[in-house]
Amino acid sequence: MKLTPAKLRYLLTIAALEKTGDGIRCIDIAVQLGVSRASACRMLSAFAGEGILSQEPDRTVRLTEAGRRMAQGYEDRFGQLYPFFHETLELSPYDARECAMALCASLSQGSMTALCESLDMKAGLPGC
């Protein structure tokens, strides 16, 4: 499943919050992303409908196994692209994050692999 850059931001934020071990609430995600609680709740409902996360009885959410695998794949892609934009191209952290998110969300796995291989050769970066 391909995600839009907006959905990818939510997914990576949920994955990061889940690593803290605390229950994740809609308001936690809204605050982290700087969006309204209503917007965050709509996205969480959409993710639940797609099987990416489950809503617990205590009104917290957690990634499903499929959601965790998806998040890990995107985290790996993002982790390879962000340093290129930030360190190699010297973009600001915000701009580097936005560029990496846009590419992660829009490239197929094959295109991503080709891009990473090209970056490896030109910039000496580790492969994606």
CSV table of N, CA and C in Angstrom, one decimal:
chain,number,residue,atom,x,y,z
A,1,MET,N,0.8,-1.2,0.0
A,1,MET,CA,0.0,0.0,0.0
A,1,MET,C,0.9,1.2,0.0
A,2,LYS,N,0.6,2.1,-0.9
A,2,LYS,CA,1.4,3.4,-1.0
A,2,LYS,C,0.6,4.4,-0.1
A,3,LEU,N,1.4,5.3,0.5
A,3,LEU,CA,0.8,6.3,1.3
A,3,LEU,C,1.1,7.7,0.7
A,4,THR,N,0.2,8.6,1.0
A,4,THR,CA,0.5,10.0,0.6
A,4,THR,C,1.5,10.6,1.6
A,5,PRO,N,2.2,11.7,1.3
A,5,PRO,CA,3.1,12.3,2.3
A,5,PRO,C,2.4,12.6,3.6
A,6,ALA,N,1.1,13.0,3.6
A,6,ALA,CA,0.4,13.3,4.9
A,6,ALA,C,0.2,12.0,5.7
A,7,LYS,N,-0.2,11.0,5.0
A,7,LYS,CA,-0.4,9.7,5.8
A,7,LYS,C,0.9,9.2,6.3
A,8,LEU,N,2.0,9.4,5.5
A,8,LEU,CA,3.3,8.9,5.9
A,8,LEU,C,3.7,9.6,7.2
A,9,ARG,N,3.5,10.9,7.3
A,9,ARG,CA,3.8,11.7,8.5
A,9,ARG,C,3.1,11.1,9.7
A,10,TYR,N,1.8,10.8,9.5
A,10,TYR,CA,1.1,10.2,10.6
A,10,TYR,C,1.7,8.8,11.0
A,11,LEU,N,1.9,8.0,10.0
A,11,LEU,CA,2.4,6.6,10.3
A,11,LEU,C,3.8,6.7,11.0
A,12,LEU,N,4.7,7.5,10.5
A,12,LEU,CA,6.0,7.6,11.2
A,12,LEU,C,5.9,8.2,12.6
A,13,THR,N,5.0,9.1,12.8
A,13,THR,CA,4.7,9.7,14.1
A,13,THR,C,4.2,8.6,15.1
A,14,ILE,N,3.2,7.9,14.6
A,14,ILE,CA,2.6,6.8,15.4
A,14,ILE,C,3.7,5.8,15.8
A,15,ALA,N,4.5,5.4,14.8
A,15,ALA,CA,5.5,4.4,15.1
A,15,ALA,C,6.5,4.9,16.1
A,16,ALA,N,6.9,6.2,16.0
A,16,ALA,CA,7.8,6.8,17.0
A,16,ALA,C,7.2,6.9,18.4
A,17,LEU,N,5.9,7.3,18.5
A,17,LEU,CA,5.3,7.3,19.7
A,17,LEU,C,5.1,6.0,20.4
A,18,GLU,N,4.8,5.0,19.5
A,18,GLU,CA,4.6,3.6,20.0
A,18,GLU,C,5.9,3.1,20.7
A,19,LYS,N,7.0,3.5,20.3
A,19,LYS,CA,8.3,3.1,20.8
A,19,LYS,C,8.5,3.6,22.3
A,20,THR,N,7.8,4.6,22.7
A,20,THR,CA,7.9,5.1,24.0
A,20,THR,C,7.3,4.2,25.0
A,21,GLY,N,6.4,3.2,24.5
A,21,GLY,CA,5.8,2.3,25.4
A,21,GLY,C,4.5,2.7,26.0
A,22,ASP,N,4.2,4.0,25.9
A,22,ASP,CA,2.9,4.5,26.5
A,22,ASP,C,1.8,4.3,25.5
A,23,GLY,N,0.6,4.3,26.0
A,23,GLY,CA,-0.6,4.3,25.1
A,23,GLY,C,-0.6,5.5,24.2
A,24,ILE,N,-1.0,5.4,23.0
A,24,ILE,CA,-1.0,6.6,22.1
A,24,ILE,C,-2.5,7.0,21.9
A,25,ARG,N,-2.7,8.3,22.2
A,25,ARG,CA,-4.0,8.8,22.1
A,25,ARG,C,-4.1,9.8,20.9
A,26,CYS,N,-5.2,10.0,20.4
A,26,CYS,CA,-5.4,10.9,19.3
A,26,CYS,C,-4.8,12.3,19.6
A,27,ILE,N,-5.0,12.8,20.8
A,27,ILE,CA,-4.4,14.1,21.1
A,27,ILE,C,-2.9,14.1,21.1
A,28,ASP,N,-2.3,13.0,21.4
A,28,ASP,CA,-0.8,12.9,21.4
A,28,ASP,C,-0.3,13.1,20.0
A,29,ILE,N,-1.0,12.5,19.0
A,29,ILE,CA,-0.6,12.6,17.6
A,29,ILE,C,-0.9,14.0,17.1
A,30,ALA,N,-2.0,14.5,17.5
A,30,ALA,CA,-2.3,15.9,17.0
A,30,ALA,C,-1.3,16.9,17.5
A,31,VAL,N,-0.9,16.8,18.8
A,31,VAL,CA,0.1,17.7,19.3
A,31,VAL,C,1.4,17.5,18.6
A,32,GLN,N,1.8,16.3,18.4
A,32,GLN,CA,3.1,16.0,17.8
A,32,GLN,C,3.2,16.6,16.4
A,33,LEU,N,2.1,16.5,15.6
A,33,LEU,CA,2.1,16.9,14.2
A,33,LEU,C,1.6,18.3,14.0
A,34,GLY,N,1.1,18.9,15.1
A,34,GLY,CA,0.6,20.3,15.0
A,34,GLY,C,-0.7,20.4,14.2
A,35,VAL,N,-1.5,19.4,14.3
A,35,VAL,CA,-2.8,19.4,13.6
A,35,VAL,C,-4.0,19.4,14.6
A,36,SER,N,-5.2,19.6,14.1
A,36,SER,CA,-6.3,19.6,15.1
A,36,SER,C,-6.6,18.1,15.5
A,37,ARG,N,-7.2,18.0,16.7
A,37,ARG,CA,-7.5,16.7,17.2
A,37,ARG,C,-8.5,16.0,16.3
A,38,ALA,N,-9.4,16.8,15.7
A,38,ALA,CA,-10.4,16.2,14.7
A,38,ALA,C,-9.7,15.6,13.5
A,39,SER,N,-8.7,16.3,13.0
A,39,SER,CA,-7.9,15.8,11.8
A,39,SER,C,-7.2,14.5,12.2
A,40,ALA,N,-6.6,14.5,13.4
A,40,ALA,CA,-5.8,13.3,13.8
A,40,ALA,C,-6.8,12.1,14.0
A,41,CYS,N,-7.9,12.4,14.6
A,41,CYS,CA,-8.9,11.3,14.8
A,41,CYS,C,-9.4,10.7,13.5
A,42,ARG,N,-9.7,11.6,12.5
A,42,ARG,CA,-10.1,11.1,11.2
A,42,ARG,C,-9.1,10.2,10.5
A,43,MET,N,-7.8,10.6,10.6
A,43,MET,CA,-6.7,9.8,10.0
A,43,MET,C,-6.6,8.5,10.8
A,44,LEU,N,-6.7,8.5,12.1
A,44,LEU,CA,-6.6,7.3,12.8
A,44,LEU,C,-7.8,6.3,12.5
A,45,SER,N,-9.0,6.9,12.3
A,45,SER,CA,-10.1,6.0,11.8
A,45,SER,C,-9.8,5.4,10.5
A,46,ALA,N,-9.3,6.2,9.6
A,46,ALA,CA,-8.9,5.7,8.2
A,46,ALA,C,-7.9,4.6,8.3
A,47,PHE,N,-6.9,4.8,9.2
A,47,PHE,CA,-5.8,3.8,9.3
A,47,PHE,C,-6.4,2.5,9.9
A,48,ALA,N,-7.4,2.7,10.9
A,48,ALA,CA,-8.0,1.5,11.5
A,48,ALA,C,-8.8,0.7,10.4
A,49,GLY,N,-9.5,1.5,9.5
A,49,GLY,CA,-10.2,0.8,8.4
A,49,GLY,C,-9.4,0.1,7.4
A,50,GLU,N,-8.1,0.6,7.3
A,50,GLU,CA,-7.2,0.0,6.4
A,50,GLU,C,-6.3,-1.2,7.0
A,51,GLY,N,-6.6,-1.4,8.3
A,51,GLY,CA,-5.9,-2.5,9.0
A,51,GLY,C,-4.5,-2.1,9.4
A,52,ILE,N,-4.2,-0.8,9.4
A,52,ILE,CA,-2.8,-0.3,9.8
A,52,ILE,C,-2.7,-0.2,11.3
A,53,LEU,N,-3.8,0.1,12.0
A,53,LEU,CA,-3.7,0.2,13.4
A,53,LEU,C,-5.0,-0.3,14.0
A,54,SER,N,-5.0,-0.6,15.3
A,54,SER,CA,-6.1,-1.0,16.0
A,54,SER,C,-6.5,0.0,17.1
A,55,GLN,N,-7.7,0.2,17.4
A,55,GLN,CA,-8.2,1.0,18.5
A,55,GLN,C,-8.5,0.2,19.7
A,56,GLU,N,-7.9,0.5,20.8
A,56,GLU,CA,-8.0,-0.3,22.0
A,56,GLU,C,-9.2,0.2,22.8
A,57,PRO,N,-9.8,-0.6,23.7
A,57,PRO,CA,-10.9,-0.2,24.5
A,57,PRO,C,-10.7,1.0,25.3
A,58,ASP,N,-9.4,1.3,25.7
A,58,ASP,CA,-9.1,2.5,26.5
A,58,ASP,C,-8.9,3.7,25.7
A,59,ARG,N,-9.3,3.6,24.4
A,59,ARG,CA,-9.3,4.7,23.4
A,59,ARG,C,-7.9,5.1,23.0
A,60,THR,N,-6.9,4.2,23.2
A,60,THR,CA,-5.6,4.4,22.7
A,60,THR,C,-5.5,3.6,21.4
A,61,VAL,N,-4.4,3.8,20.6
A,61,VAL,CA,-4.3,3.1,19.4
A,61,VAL,C,-2.9,2.5,19.4
A,62,ARG,N,-2.8,1.4,18.6
A,62,ARG,CA,-1.5,0.8,18.4
A,62,ARG,C,-1.4,0.2,16.9
A,63,LEU,N,-0.2,0.2,16.4
A,63,LEU,CA,0.0,-0.4,15.1
A,63,LEU,C,-0.3,-1.9,15.1
A,64,THR,N,-0.9,-2.3,14.0
A,64,THR,CA,-1.1,-3.8,13.9
A,64,THR,C,0.3,-4.3,13.4
A,65,GLU,N,0.4,-5.6,13.3
A,65,GLU,CA,1.6,-6.2,12.8
A,65,GLU,C,1.9,-5.7,11.3
A,66,ALA,N,0.9,-5.6,10.5
A,66,ALA,CA,1.0,-5.1,9.2
A,66,ALA,C,1.4,-3.6,9.2
A,67,GLY,N,0.8,-2.9,10.1
A,67,GLY,CA,1.2,-1.4,10.2
A,67,GLY,C,2.6,-1.3,10.7
A,68,ARG,N,3.1,-2.1,11.6
A,68,ARG,CA,4.5,-2.1,12.0
A,68,ARG,C,5.5,-2.4,10.9
A,69,ARG,N,5.1,-3.4,10.1
A,69,ARG,CA,6.0,-3.7,9.0
A,69,ARG,C,6.1,-2.6,8.0
A,70,MET,N,4.9,-2.0,7.7
A,70,MET,CA,4.8,-0.9,6.8
A,70,MET,C,5.6,0.3,7.3
A,71,ALA,N,5.5,0.6,8.6
A,71,ALA,CA,6.2,1.7,9.2
A,71,ALA,C,7.7,1.5,9.1
A,72,GLN,N,8.1,0.2,9.4
A,72,GLN,CA,9.6,-0.1,9.4
A,72,GLN,C,10.1,0.1,8.0
A,73,GLY,N,9.4,-0.3,7.0
A,73,GLY,CA,9.9,-0.1,5.6
A,73,GLY,C,10.0,1.4,5.3
A,74,TYR,N,9.1,2.2,5.6
A,74,TYR,CA,9.1,3.6,5.4
A,74,TYR,C,10.2,4.3,6.2
A,75,GLU,N,10.4,3.8,7.5
A,75,GLU,CA,11.4,4.4,8.3
A,75,GLU,C,12.8,4.1,7.7
A,76,ASP,N,13.0,2.9,7.2
A,76,ASP,CA,14.2,2.6,6.5
A,76,ASP,C,14.5,3.5,5.3
A,77,ARG,N,13.5,3.7,4.5
A,77,ARG,CA,13.6,4.5,3.3
A,77,ARG,C,13.9,6.0,3.7
A,78,PHE,N,13.1,6.5,4.7
A,78,PHE,CA,13.3,7.8,5.2
A,78,PHE,C,14.7,8.0,5.8
A,79,GLY,N,15.1,7.0,6.5
A,79,GLY,CA,16.5,7.1,7.2
A,79,GLY,C,17.6,7.2,6.2
A,80,GLN,N,17.4,6.7,5.0
A,80,GLN,CA,18.4,6.8,4.0
A,80,GLN,C,18.4,8.1,3.2
A,81,LEU,N,17.2,8.6,3.0
A,81,LEU,CA,17.0,9.8,2.2
A,81,LEU,C,17.3,11.1,3.0
A,82,TYR,N,16.8,11.1,4.2
A,82,TYR,CA,16.9,12.4,5.0
A,82,TYR,C,18.4,12.9,5.1
A,83,PRO,N,19.4,12.0,5.4
A,83,PRO,CA,20.7,12.5,5.5
A,83,PRO,C,21.2,13.1,4.2
A,84,PHE,N,20.8,12.5,3.1
A,84,PHE,CA,21.2,13.0,1.8
A,84,PHE,C,20.7,14.5,1.6
A,85,PHE,N,19.5,14.7,1.9
A,85,PHE,CA,18.9,16.0,1.7
A,85,PHE,C,19.5,17.0,2.7
A,86,HIS,N,19.6,16.6,4.0
A,86,HIS,CA,20.1,17.5,5.0
A,86,HIS,C,21.6,17.7,5.0
A,87,GLU,N,22.4,16.6,4.9
A,87,GLU,CA,23.8,16.8,5.0
A,87,GLU,C,24.5,17.0,3.7
A,88,THR,N,24.1,16.3,2.6
A,88,THR,CA,24.8,16.4,1.4
A,88,THR,C,24.3,17.6,0.6
A,89,LEU,N,23.0,17.8,0.6
A,89,LEU,CA,22.4,19.0,-0.1
A,89,LEU,C,22.3,20.2,0.8
A,90,GLU,N,22.5,20.0,2.1
A,90,GLU,CA,22.5,21.1,3.1
A,90,GLU,C,21.2,21.8,3.2
A,91,LEU,N,20.1,21.0,3.0
A,91,LEU,CA,18.8,21.6,3.3
A,91,LEU,C,18.5,21.7,4.8
A,92,SER,N,17.6,22.6,5.1
A,92,SER,CA,17.2,22.7,6.5
A,92,SER,C,16.6,21.4,7.0
A,93,PRO,N,16.6,21.1,8.3
A,93,PRO,CA,15.9,19.9,8.7
A,93,PRO,C,14.5,19.8,8.3
A,94,TYR,N,13.8,20.9,8.3
A,94,TYR,CA,12.4,20.8,7.8
A,94,TYR,C,12.3,20.5,6.3
A,95,ASP,N,13.1,21.2,5.5
A,95,ASP,CA,13.0,20.9,4.1
A,95,ASP,C,13.5,19.5,3.7
A,96,ALA,N,14.6,19.1,4.4
A,96,ALA,CA,15.1,17.7,4.2
A,96,ALA,C,14.0,16.7,4.5
A,97,ARG,N,13.3,16.9,5.6
A,97,ARG,CA,12.3,16.0,6.0
A,97,ARG,C,11.1,16.0,5.0
A,98,GLU,N,10.7,17.1,4.5
A,98,GLU,CA,9.7,17.2,3.5
A,98,GLU,C,10.1,16.5,2.2
A,99,CYS,N,11.3,16.8,1.8
A,99,CYS,CA,11.7,16.1,0.5
A,99,CYS,C,11.8,14.6,0.7
A,100,ALA,N,12.3,14.2,1.8
A,100,ALA,CA,12.4,12.7,2.0
A,100,ALA,C,11.1,12.1,2.1
A,101,MET,N,10.1,12.7,2.8
A,101,MET,CA,8.8,12.2,2.9
A,101,MET,C,8.1,12.1,1.5
A,102,ALA,N,8.3,13.2,0.7
A,102,ALA,CA,7.6,13.2,-0.6
A,102,ALA,C,8.2,12.0,-1.4
A,103,LEU,N,9.5,11.8,-1.4
A,103,LEU,CA,10.0,10.7,-2.2
A,103,LEU,C,9.6,9.4,-1.6
A,104,CYS,N,9.7,9.2,-0.3
A,104,CYS,CA,9.3,7.9,0.3
A,104,CYS,C,7.8,7.6,-0.1
A,105,ALA,N,7.0,8.6,-0.1
A,105,ALA,CA,5.6,8.3,-0.4
A,105,ALA,C,5.3,8.1,-1.9
A,106,SER,N,6.1,8.6,-2.8
A,106,SER,CA,5.8,8.6,-4.2
A,106,SER,C,6.5,7.5,-5.0
A,107,LEU,N,7.7,7.1,-4.6
A,107,LEU,CA,8.5,6.2,-5.4
A,107,LEU,C,8.1,4.7,-5.1
A,108,SER,N,8.1,4.0,-6.2
A,108,SER,CA,7.9,2.5,-6.0
A,108,SER,C,9.2,1.9,-5.4
A,109,GLN,N,9.1,0.7,-4.9
A,109,GLN,CA,10.3,0.1,-4.3
A,109,GLN,C,11.4,0.0,-5.4
A,110,GLY,N,11.1,-0.4,-6.6
A,110,GLY,CA,12.1,-0.4,-7.6
A,110,GLY,C,12.8,0.9,-7.9
A,111,SER,N,12.0,1.9,-8.0
A,111,SER,CA,12.6,3.3,-8.2
A,111,SER,C,13.4,3.7,-7.0
A,112,MET,N,12.9,3.4,-5.8
A,112,MET,CA,13.7,3.7,-4.6
A,112,MET,C,15.0,3.0,-4.6
A,113,THR,N,15.1,1.8,-5.0
A,113,THR,CA,16.3,1.0,-5.0
A,113,THR,C,17.3,1.6,-6.0
A,114,ALA,N,16.7,2.0,-7.2
A,114,ALA,CA,17.6,2.6,-8.2
A,114,ALA,C,18.1,3.9,-7.8
A,115,LEU,N,17.3,4.7,-7.1
A,115,LEU,CA,17.7,6.0,-6.6
A,115,LEU,C,18.8,5.8,-5.6
A,116,CYS,N,18.6,4.9,-4.7
A,116,CYS,CA,19.6,4.7,-3.6
A,116,CYS,C,20.9,4.2,-4.2
A,117,GLU,N,20.9,3.3,-5.2
A,117,GLU,CA,22.1,2.8,-5.8
A,117,GLU,C,22.8,4.0,-6.5
A,118,SER,N,22.1,4.9,-7.1
A,118,SER,CA,22.7,6.0,-7.8
A,118,SER,C,23.3,7.0,-6.7
A,119,LEU,N,22.6,7.2,-5.6
A,119,LEU,CA,23.2,8.0,-4.6
A,119,LEU,C,24.4,7.4,-3.9
A,120,ASP,N,24.4,6.1,-3.8
A,120,ASP,CA,25.5,5.4,-3.2
A,120,ASP,C,26.8,5.7,-4.0
A,121,MET,N,26.6,5.6,-5.3
A,121,MET,CA,27.8,5.8,-6.2
A,121,MET,C,28.3,7.2,-6.2
A,122,LYS,N,27.3,8.2,-6.1
A,122,LYS,CA,27.7,9.6,-6.2
A,122,LYS,C,28.1,10.2,-4.9
A,123,ALA,N,27.5,9.7,-3.8
A,123,ALA,CA,27.7,10.4,-2.6
A,123,ALA,C,28.3,9.5,-1.5
A,124,GLY,N,28.6,8.2,-1.8
A,124,GLY,CA,29.1,7.3,-0.8
A,124,GLY,C,28.2,7.0,0.3
A,125,LEU,N,26.9,7.1,0.1
A,125,LEU,CA,25.9,6.8,1.1
A,125,LEU,C,25.7,5.3,1.2
A,126,PRO,N,25.3,4.8,2.4
A,126,PRO,CA,24.9,3.4,2.5
A,126,PRO,C,23.6,3.2,1.7
A,127,GLY,N,23.4,1.9,1.2
A,127,GLY,CA,22.3,1.6,0.4
A,127,GLY,C,21.0,1.7,1.1
A,128,CYS,N,19.9,1.9,0.4
A,128,CYS,CA,18.5,1.9,1.0
A,128,CYS,C,18.0,0.5,1.1
